[in-house]
Coordinates of C-alpha atoms in Angstrom, one line a residue:
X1 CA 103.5 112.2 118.7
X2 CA 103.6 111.3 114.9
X3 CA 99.7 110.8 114.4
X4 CA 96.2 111.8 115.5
X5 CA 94.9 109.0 117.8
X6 CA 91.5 107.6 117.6
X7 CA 90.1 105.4 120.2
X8 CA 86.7 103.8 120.3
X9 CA 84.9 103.7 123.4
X10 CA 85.3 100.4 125.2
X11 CA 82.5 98.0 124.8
X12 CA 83.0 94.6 126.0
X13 CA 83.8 93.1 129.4
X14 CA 87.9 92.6 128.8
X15 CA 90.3 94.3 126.0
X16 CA 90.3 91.2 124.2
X17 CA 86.5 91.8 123.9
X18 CA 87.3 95.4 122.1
X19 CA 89.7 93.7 119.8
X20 CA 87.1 91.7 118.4
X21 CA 84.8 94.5 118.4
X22 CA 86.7 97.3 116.8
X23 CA 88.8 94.8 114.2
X24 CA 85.5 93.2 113.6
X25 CA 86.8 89.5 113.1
X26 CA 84.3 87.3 111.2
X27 CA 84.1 83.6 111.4
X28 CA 86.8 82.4 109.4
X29 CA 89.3 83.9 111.7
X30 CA 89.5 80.1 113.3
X31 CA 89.3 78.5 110.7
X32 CA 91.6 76.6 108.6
X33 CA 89.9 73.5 106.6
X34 CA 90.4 73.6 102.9
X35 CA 86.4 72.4 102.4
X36 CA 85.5 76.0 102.9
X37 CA 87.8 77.6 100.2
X38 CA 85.2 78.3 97.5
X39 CA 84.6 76.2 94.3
X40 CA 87.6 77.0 91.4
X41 CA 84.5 77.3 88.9
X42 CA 83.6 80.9 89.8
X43 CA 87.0 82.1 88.2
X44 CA 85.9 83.2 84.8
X45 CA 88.0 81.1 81.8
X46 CA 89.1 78.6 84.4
X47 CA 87.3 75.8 82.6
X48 CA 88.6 77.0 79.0
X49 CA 92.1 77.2 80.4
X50 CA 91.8 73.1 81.8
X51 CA 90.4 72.1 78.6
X52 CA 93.5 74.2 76.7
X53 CA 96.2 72.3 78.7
X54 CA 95.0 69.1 78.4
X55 CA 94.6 69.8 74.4
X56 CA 98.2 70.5 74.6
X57 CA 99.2 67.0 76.7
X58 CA 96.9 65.0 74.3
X59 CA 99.1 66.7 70.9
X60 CA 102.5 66.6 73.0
X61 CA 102.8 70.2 72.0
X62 CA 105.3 72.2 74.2
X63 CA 104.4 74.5 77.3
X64 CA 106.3 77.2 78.6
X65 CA 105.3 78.7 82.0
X66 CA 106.3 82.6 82.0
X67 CA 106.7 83.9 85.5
X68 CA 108.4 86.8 87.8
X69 CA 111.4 87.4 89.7
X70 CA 109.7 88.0 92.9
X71 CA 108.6 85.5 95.9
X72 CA 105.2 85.1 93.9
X73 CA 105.7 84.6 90.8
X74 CA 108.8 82.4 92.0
X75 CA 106.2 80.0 93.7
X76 CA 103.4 80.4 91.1
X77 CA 106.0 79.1 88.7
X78 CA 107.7 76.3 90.5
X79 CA 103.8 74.9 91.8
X80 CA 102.5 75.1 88.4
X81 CA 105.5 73.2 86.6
X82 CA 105.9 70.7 89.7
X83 CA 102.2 69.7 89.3
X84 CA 102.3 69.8 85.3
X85 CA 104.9 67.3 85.6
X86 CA 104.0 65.3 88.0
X87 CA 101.0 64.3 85.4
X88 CA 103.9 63.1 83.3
X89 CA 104.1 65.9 80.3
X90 CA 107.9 65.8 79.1
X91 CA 107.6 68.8 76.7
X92 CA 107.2 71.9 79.5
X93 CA 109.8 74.3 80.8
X94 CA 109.4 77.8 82.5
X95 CA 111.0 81.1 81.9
X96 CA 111.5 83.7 84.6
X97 CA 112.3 87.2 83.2
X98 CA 115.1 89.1 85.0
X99 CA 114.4 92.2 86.3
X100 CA 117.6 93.8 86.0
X101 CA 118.2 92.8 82.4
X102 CA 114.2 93.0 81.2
X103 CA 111.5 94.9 81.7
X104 CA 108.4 93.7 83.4
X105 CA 106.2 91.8 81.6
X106 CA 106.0 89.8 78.2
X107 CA 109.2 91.4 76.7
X108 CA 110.9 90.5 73.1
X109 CA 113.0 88.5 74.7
X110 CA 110.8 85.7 76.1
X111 CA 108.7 85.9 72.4
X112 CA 112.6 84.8 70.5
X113 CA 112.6 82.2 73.1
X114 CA 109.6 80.9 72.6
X115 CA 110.2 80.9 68.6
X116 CA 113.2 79.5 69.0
X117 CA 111.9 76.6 71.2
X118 CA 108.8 76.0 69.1
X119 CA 106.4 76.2 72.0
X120 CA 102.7 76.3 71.3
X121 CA 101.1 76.8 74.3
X122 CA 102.2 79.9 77.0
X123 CA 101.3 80.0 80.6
X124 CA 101.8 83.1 82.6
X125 CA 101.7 83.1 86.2
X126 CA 101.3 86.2 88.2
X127 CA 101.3 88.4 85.3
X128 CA 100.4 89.4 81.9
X129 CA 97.0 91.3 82.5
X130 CA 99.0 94.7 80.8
X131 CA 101.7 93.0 78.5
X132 CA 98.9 93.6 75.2
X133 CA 102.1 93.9 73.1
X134 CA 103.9 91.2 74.1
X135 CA 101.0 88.2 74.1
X136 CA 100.2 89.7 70.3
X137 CA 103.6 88.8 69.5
X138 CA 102.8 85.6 70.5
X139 CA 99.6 85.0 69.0
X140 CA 100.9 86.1 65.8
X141 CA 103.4 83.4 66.2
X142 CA 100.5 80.6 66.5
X143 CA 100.8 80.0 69.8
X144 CA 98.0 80.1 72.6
X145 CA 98.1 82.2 75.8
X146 CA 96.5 81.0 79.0
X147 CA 97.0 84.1 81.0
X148 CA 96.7 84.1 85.1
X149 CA 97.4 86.8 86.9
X150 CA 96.2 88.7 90.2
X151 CA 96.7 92.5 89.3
X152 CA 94.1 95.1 88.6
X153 CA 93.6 95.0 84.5
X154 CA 93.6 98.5 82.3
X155 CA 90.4 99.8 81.7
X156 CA 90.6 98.5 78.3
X157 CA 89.8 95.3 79.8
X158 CA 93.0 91.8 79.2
X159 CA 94.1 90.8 76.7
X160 CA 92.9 88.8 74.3
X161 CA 93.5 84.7 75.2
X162 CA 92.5 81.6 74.9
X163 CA 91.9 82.2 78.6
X164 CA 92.1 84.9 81.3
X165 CA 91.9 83.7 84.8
X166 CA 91.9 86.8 87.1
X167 CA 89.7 87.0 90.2
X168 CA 89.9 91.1 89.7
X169 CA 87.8 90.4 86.1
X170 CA 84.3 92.1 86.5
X171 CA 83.0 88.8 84.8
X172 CA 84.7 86.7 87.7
X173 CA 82.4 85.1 90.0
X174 CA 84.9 83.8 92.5
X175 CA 84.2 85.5 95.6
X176 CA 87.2 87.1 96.6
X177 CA 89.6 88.6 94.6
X178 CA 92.7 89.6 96.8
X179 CA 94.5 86.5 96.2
X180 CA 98.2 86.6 95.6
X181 CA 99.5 85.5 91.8
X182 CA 100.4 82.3 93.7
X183 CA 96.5 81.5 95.2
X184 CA 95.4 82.0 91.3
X185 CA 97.8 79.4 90.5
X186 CA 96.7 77.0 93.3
X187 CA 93.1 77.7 92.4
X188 CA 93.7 76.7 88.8
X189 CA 95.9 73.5 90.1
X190 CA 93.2 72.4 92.3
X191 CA 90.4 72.8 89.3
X192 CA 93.2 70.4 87.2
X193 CA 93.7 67.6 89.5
X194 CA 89.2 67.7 89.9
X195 CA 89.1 67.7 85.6
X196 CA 91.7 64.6 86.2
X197 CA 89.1 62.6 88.8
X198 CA 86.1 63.5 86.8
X199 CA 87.6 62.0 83.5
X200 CA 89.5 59.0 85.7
X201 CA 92.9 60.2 84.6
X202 CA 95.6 59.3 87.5
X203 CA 96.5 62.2 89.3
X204 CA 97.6 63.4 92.8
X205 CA 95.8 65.8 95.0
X206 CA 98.0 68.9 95.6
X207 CA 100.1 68.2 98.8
X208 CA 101.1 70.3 102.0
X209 CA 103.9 71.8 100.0
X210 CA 101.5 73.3 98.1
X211 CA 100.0 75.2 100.2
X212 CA 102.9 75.9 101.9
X213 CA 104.7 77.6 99.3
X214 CA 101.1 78.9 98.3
X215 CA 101.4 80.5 101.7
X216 CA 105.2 82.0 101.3
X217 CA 104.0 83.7 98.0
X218 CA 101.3 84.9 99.5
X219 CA 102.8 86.7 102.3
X220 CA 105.9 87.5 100.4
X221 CA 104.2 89.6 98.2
X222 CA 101.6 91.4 101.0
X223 CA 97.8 90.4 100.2
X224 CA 95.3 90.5 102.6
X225 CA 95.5 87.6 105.6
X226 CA 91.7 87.4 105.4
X227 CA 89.5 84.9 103.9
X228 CA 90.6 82.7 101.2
X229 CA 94.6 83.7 102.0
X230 CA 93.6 83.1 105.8
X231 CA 92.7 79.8 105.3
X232 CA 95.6 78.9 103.2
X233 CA 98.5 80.2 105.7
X234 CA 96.0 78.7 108.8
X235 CA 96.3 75.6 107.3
X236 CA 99.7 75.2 106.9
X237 CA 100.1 76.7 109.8
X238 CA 97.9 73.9 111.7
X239 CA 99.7 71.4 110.0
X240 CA 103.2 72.4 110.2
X241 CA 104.5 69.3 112.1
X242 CA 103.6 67.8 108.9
X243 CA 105.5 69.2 105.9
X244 CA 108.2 66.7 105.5
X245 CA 109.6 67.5 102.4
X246 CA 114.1 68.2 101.3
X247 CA 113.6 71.6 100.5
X248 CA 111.6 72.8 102.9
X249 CA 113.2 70.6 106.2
X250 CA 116.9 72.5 104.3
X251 CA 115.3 75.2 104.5
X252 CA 114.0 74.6 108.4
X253 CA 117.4 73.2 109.3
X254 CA 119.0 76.8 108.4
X255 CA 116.3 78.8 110.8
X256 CA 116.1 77.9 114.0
X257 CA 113.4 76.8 116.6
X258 CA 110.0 76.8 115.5
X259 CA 107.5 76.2 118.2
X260 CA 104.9 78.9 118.2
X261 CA 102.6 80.4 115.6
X262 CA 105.0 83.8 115.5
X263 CA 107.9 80.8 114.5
X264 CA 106.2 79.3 111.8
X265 CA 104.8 82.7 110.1
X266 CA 108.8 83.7 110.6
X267 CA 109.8 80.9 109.0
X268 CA 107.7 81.4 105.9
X269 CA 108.7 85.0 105.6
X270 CA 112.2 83.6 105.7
X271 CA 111.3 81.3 103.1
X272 CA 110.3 84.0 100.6
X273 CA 113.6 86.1 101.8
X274 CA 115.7 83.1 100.6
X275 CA 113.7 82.7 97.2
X276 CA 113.8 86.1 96.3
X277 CA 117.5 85.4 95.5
X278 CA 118.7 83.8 92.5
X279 CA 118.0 86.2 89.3
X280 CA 119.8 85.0 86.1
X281 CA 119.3 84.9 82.4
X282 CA 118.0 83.5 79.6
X283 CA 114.6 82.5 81.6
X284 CA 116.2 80.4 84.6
X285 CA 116.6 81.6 88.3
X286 CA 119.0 80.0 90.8
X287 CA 115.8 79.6 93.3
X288 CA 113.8 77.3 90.7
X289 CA 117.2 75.0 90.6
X290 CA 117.0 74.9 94.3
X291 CA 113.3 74.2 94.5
X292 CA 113.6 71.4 91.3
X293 CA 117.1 69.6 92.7
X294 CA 117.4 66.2 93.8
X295 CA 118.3 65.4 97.2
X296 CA 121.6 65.6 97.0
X297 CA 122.1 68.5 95.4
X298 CA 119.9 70.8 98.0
X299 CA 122.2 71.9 100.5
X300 CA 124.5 73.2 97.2
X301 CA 121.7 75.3 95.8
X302 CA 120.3 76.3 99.0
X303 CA 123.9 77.7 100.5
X304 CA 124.4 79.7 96.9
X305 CA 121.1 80.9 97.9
X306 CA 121.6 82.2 101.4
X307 CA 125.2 83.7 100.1
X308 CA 123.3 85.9 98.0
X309 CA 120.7 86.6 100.6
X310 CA 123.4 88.0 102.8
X311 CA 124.8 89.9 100.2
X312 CA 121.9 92.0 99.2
X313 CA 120.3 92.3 103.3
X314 CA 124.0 94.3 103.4
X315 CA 123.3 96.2 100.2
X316 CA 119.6 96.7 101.7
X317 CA 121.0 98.3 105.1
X318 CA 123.1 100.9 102.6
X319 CA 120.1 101.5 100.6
X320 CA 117.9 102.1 104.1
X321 CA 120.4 104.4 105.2
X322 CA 120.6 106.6 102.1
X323 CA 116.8 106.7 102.1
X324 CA 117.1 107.6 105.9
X325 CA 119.3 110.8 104.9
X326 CA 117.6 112.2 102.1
X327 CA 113.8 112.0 103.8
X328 CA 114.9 113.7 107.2
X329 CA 113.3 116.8 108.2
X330 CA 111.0 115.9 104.7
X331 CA 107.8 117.3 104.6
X332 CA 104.6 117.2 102.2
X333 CA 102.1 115.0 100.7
X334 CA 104.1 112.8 98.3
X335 CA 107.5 111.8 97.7
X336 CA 109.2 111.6 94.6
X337 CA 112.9 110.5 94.0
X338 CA 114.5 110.2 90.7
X339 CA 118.0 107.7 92.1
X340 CA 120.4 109.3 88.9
X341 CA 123.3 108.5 90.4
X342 CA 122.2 104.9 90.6
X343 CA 123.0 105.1 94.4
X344 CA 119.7 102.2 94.8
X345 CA 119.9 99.0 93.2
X346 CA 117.0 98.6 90.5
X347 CA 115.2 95.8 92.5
X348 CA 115.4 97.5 95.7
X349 CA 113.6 100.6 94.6
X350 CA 110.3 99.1 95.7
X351 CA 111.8 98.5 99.7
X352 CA 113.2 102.4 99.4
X353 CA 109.3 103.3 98.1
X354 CA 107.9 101.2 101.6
X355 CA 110.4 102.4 104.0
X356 CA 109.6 106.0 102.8
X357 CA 106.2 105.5 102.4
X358 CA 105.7 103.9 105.9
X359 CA 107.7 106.1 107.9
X360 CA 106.1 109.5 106.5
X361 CA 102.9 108.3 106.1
X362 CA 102.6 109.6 102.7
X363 CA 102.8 108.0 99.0
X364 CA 106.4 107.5 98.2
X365 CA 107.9 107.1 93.9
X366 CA 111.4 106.1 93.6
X367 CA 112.5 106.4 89.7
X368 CA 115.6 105.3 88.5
X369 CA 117.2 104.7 84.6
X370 CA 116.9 101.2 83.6
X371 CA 117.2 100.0 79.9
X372 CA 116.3 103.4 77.9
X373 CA 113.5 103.6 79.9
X374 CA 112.7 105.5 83.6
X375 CA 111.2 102.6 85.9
X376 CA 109.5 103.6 88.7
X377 CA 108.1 101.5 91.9
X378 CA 105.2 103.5 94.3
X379 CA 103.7 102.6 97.4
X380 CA 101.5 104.1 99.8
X381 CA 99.5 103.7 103.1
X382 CA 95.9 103.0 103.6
X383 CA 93.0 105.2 101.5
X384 CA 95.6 105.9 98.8
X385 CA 95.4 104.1 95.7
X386 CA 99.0 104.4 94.4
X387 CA 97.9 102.5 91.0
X388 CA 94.9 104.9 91.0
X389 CA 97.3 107.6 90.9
X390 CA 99.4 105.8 87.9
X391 CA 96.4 105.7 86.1
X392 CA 95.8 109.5 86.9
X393 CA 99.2 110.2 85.1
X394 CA 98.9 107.1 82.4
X395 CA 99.3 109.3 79.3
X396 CA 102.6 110.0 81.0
X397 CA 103.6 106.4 80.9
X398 CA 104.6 103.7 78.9
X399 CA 103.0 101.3 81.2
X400 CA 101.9 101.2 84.8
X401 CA 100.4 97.8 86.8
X402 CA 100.1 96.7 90.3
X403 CA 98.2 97.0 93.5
X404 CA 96.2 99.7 95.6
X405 CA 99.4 100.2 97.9
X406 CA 101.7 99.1 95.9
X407 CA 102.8 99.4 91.9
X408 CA 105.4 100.5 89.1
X409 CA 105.2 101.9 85.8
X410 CA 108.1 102.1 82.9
X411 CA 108.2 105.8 81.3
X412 CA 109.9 107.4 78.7
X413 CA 112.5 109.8 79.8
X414 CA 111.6 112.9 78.3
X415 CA 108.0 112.6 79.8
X416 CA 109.5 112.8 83.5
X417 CA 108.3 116.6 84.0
X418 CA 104.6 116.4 82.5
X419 CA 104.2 112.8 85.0
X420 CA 105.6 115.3 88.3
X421 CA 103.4 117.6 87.1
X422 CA 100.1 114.7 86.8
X423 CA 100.9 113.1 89.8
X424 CA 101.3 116.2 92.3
X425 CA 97.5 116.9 90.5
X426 CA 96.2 113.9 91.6
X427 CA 98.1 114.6 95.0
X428 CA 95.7 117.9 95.4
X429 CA 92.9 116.0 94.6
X430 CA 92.7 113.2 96.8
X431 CA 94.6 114.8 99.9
X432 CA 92.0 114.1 102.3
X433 CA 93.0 110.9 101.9
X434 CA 96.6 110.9 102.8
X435 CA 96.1 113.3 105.8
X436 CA 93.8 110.1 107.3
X437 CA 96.8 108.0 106.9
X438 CA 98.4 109.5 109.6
X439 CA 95.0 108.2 112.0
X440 CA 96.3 106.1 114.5
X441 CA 93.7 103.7 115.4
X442 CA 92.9 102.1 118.9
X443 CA 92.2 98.5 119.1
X444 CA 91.6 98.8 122.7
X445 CA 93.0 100.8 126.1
X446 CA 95.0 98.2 128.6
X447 CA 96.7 98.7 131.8
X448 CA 100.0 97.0 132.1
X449 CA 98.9 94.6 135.2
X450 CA 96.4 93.0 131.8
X451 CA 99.3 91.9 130.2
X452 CA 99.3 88.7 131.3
X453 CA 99.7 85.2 130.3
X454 CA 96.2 84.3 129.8
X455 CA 95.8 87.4 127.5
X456 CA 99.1 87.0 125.5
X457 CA 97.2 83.5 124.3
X458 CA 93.9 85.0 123.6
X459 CA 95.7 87.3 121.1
X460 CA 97.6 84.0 119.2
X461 CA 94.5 82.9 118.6
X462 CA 93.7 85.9 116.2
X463 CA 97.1 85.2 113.9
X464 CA 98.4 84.7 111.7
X465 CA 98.7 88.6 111.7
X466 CA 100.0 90.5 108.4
X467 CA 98.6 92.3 106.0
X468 CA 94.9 92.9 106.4
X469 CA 95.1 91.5 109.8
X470 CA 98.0 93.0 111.8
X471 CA 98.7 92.9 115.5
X472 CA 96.1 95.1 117.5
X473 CA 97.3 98.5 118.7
X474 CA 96.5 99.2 122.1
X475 CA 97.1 102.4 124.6
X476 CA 98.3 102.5 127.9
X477 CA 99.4 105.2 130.7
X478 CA 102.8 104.0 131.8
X479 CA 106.5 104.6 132.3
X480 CA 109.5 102.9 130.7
X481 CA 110.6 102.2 134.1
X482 CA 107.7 99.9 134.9
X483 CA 107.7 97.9 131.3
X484 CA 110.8 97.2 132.2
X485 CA 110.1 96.1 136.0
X486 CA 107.4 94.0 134.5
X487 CA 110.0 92.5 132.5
X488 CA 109.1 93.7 128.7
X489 CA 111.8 94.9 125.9
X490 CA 110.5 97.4 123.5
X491 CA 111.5 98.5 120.5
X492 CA 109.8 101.0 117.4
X493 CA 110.7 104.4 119.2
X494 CA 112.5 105.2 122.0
X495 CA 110.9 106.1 125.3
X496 CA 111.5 109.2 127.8
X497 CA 111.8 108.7 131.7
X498 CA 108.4 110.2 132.4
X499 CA 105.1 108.5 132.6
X500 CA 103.2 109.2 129.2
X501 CA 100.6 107.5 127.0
X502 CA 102.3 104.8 124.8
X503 CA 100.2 103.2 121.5
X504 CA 102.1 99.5 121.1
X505 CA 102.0 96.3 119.7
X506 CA 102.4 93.3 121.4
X507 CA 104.6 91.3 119.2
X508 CA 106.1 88.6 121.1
X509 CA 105.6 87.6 124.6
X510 CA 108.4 89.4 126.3
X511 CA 108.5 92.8 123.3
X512 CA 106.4 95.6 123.3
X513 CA 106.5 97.6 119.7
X514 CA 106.0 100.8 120.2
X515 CA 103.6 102.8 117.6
X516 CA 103.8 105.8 119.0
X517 CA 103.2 108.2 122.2
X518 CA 102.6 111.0 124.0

């Protein structure tokens, strides 16, 4: 037994009925129609940043879109160019720094390339809020910055821009502000193509593929499946039969069958697996040709694509297996690895950092060397703020930016000691908090003979499941003998012969994942 189990009493007629109780599902858990996503016009700036863009179409000035290297800011980049374009501007192009070669954010590379290309008018997608440096380079240039990002800002507040669209801004009215760097972009798409009916300039409504990619981006990089982000995957979810579009039927042609809910939110992990491939230099990215090709050329990109997918999932299962070795028999309240003998690839560090993290239950730093600098990705369970933390230790850092659970920070070398020193501090402080990570909470108790048919639907009509919304846990008295009699696999951990209490997910009609037990 890993964790402290706590059950709530039952309370409704059926364990279906305690689901809903104890993970206290609201309305929008049915629902999928894009009329309830909120008006755009509660994002602070939004208007500002319309008005901008359209400035810049009118003068045929040139646009640049900066985005990441990761699923998100992959599909915040190719949604925002695609729709630019389709309202006809010739004079836009996008830039997508590489990890491995540049560090993260607005870097001295992409402010030469912008000089160099005589572009007046910078976009970033799913970053920027931190990179103050970087977007004063560029204003001193004369060019203007329309910054939209999803990631919690320094307490010094953004920068300074011709517009700041980010739903974590205190002066944001939009009502929910755990949307991926992707659902900003959407948002700020959607409020284009209304600017374009209001002034009767000819433009399309954002398509399925839209949201679809919306969706990948969205569940790629781990926000909340609630509300706004809910609706979005629900929808394309609902209306999967539907997307018929090259790059998306390649990509379905390489998966497999999908004919169940737990099919389609597969596929659109798989999606972000295959986009997450492709780094390159000089601002382009192997999964942006893919996603821009014609026709004939999709199956060309896509294959380079899943070649290099299979080559790093091989160089993932090394990594997983070095991080297995050096966290067994590992005890404490944080975990701390500085890779200096490069034994982790610098864009794995963050997958080391959520294995660790989710197998002890504890925050988990992975540091490595990367360009003169130590780089550093963190994550951490539920009530543990790993960016908290960062900013805990920020006079340690050069600079630090992410999520609650998840974030990274660049340091100087020498300053390695004095940030082990902050950040075990801040461990001390807030260790009540990491000792309730290791709560396992019941959903509801079950006997096997409820496993049926009837119940197995009940629960599909609670996904898409992820991130603030997984599968319920539920307890049971039973023996591996009889889940197997009653014709169930498991995996998780491996059971003993004797009758014990088991805490499991049901994750597919015929697979039991099993939690924990005792």
């Amino acid at each position: 037994m890993h964790f402290h189990w706590e059950t709530s009493e039952p309370s409704g007629d059926t364990p279906f009925d305690n689901i809903l109780r104890t993970k206290e599902y609201q309305s929008y858990v049915h629902l999928s129609d894009l009329k309830l996503l909120p008006p755009e016009t509660g994002f602070k700036d939004i208007g500002k940043a319309v008005k901008r863009i359209f400035e810049a179409i009118r003068a045929n000035e040139k646009i640049v879109i900066f985005g990441h290297d990761d699923p998100d800011g992959i599909t915040s980049t190719y949604i925002l160019y695609n729709y630019l374009k389709s309202l006809g501007i010739p004079e836009i192009t996008y830039y997508i720094p590489n990890r491995m070669k540049e560090n993260h954010g607005i870097q001295n590379s992409f402010v030469r390339f912008v000089r160099k290309g005589g572009f007046k008018l910078i976009i970033t997608v799913d970053n920027g809020i931190t990179s103050f440096e970087g977007i004063r380079g560029l204003r001193d240039m004369g060019c203007d910055v329309i910054l939209t990002d999803h990631h919690i800002l320094k307490p010094e507040g953004a920068p300074h821009c011709e517009a700041v669209i980010n739903p974590k801004q205190k002066e944001c009215k939009y009502p929910f502000d755990m949307l991926a760097g992707v659902g900003v972009t959407l948002m700020l798409i959607r409020q284009i193509f209304r600017y374009c009916k209001s002034n009767k300039i000819i433009a399309s409504e954002p398509g399925l593929d839209f949201y679809f990619w919306t969706a990948v981006g969205s569940i790629s990089d781990k926000v909340p499946l609630i509300s706004v982000n809910r609706i979005i995957v629900k929808h394309v979810i609902d209306n999967f039969e539907k997307l018929n579009y090259p790059h998306i039927n390649a990509l379905k042609s390489t998966f497999g069958q999908i004919d169940t809910v737990n099919n389609k939110l597969e596929f659109l992990i798989f999606a972000g697996k295959i986009i997450m491939n492709g780094r390159d230099v000089n601002g382009n990215h192997l999964a942006m040709d893919f996603l821009l090709s014609a026709d004939d050329e999709v199956e060309q990109y896509l294959q380079e694509l899943i070649e290099q997918k299979e080559d790093n999932e091989k160089a993932a299962l090394e990594v997983i297996d070095f991080v297995e070795s050096i966290i067994k028999d590992y005890e404490g309240e944080g975990f701390i690895y500085f890779d200096d003998e490069n034994r982790i690839p610098y864009p794995m560090l963050g997958m080391a950092a959520s294995h660790t993290s989710s197998k002890l239950k504890i925050p988990a730093l992975f540091l490595s060397r990367q360009n003169d600098v130590i780089v550093c990705e963190g994550r951490c369970g539920s009530g543990f703020s790993i960016l908290e933390a960062f900013s805990y230790c920020s006079d340690s850092l050069i600079q630090f930016g992410g999520h609650v659970k998840a974030a990274g920070f660049t340091m100087e070398p020498q300053k390695i000691n004095e940030f082990i020193f902050q950040f075990n501090s801040f461990l001390q402080i807030t260790q009540d908090s990491i000792v309730e990570n290791k709560v396992l909470k019941i959903d509801t108790k079950i006997t096997i003979e409820e496993l049926t048919d009837e119940f197995w639907h009940k629960l599909q009509t609670l996904q898409p499941f992820g991130m603030g919304n997984p599968e319920p846990i539920m307890q049971m008295t039973t023996t591996r003998k009889e889940i197997a009699k009653r014709g169930f696999k498991t995996t998780g951990s491996d059971l003993p012969e004797n009758e014990l209490e088991i805490a499991f997910r049901w994750i597919k009609k015929d697979i039991l994942e099993i939690v924990d037990y005792n």
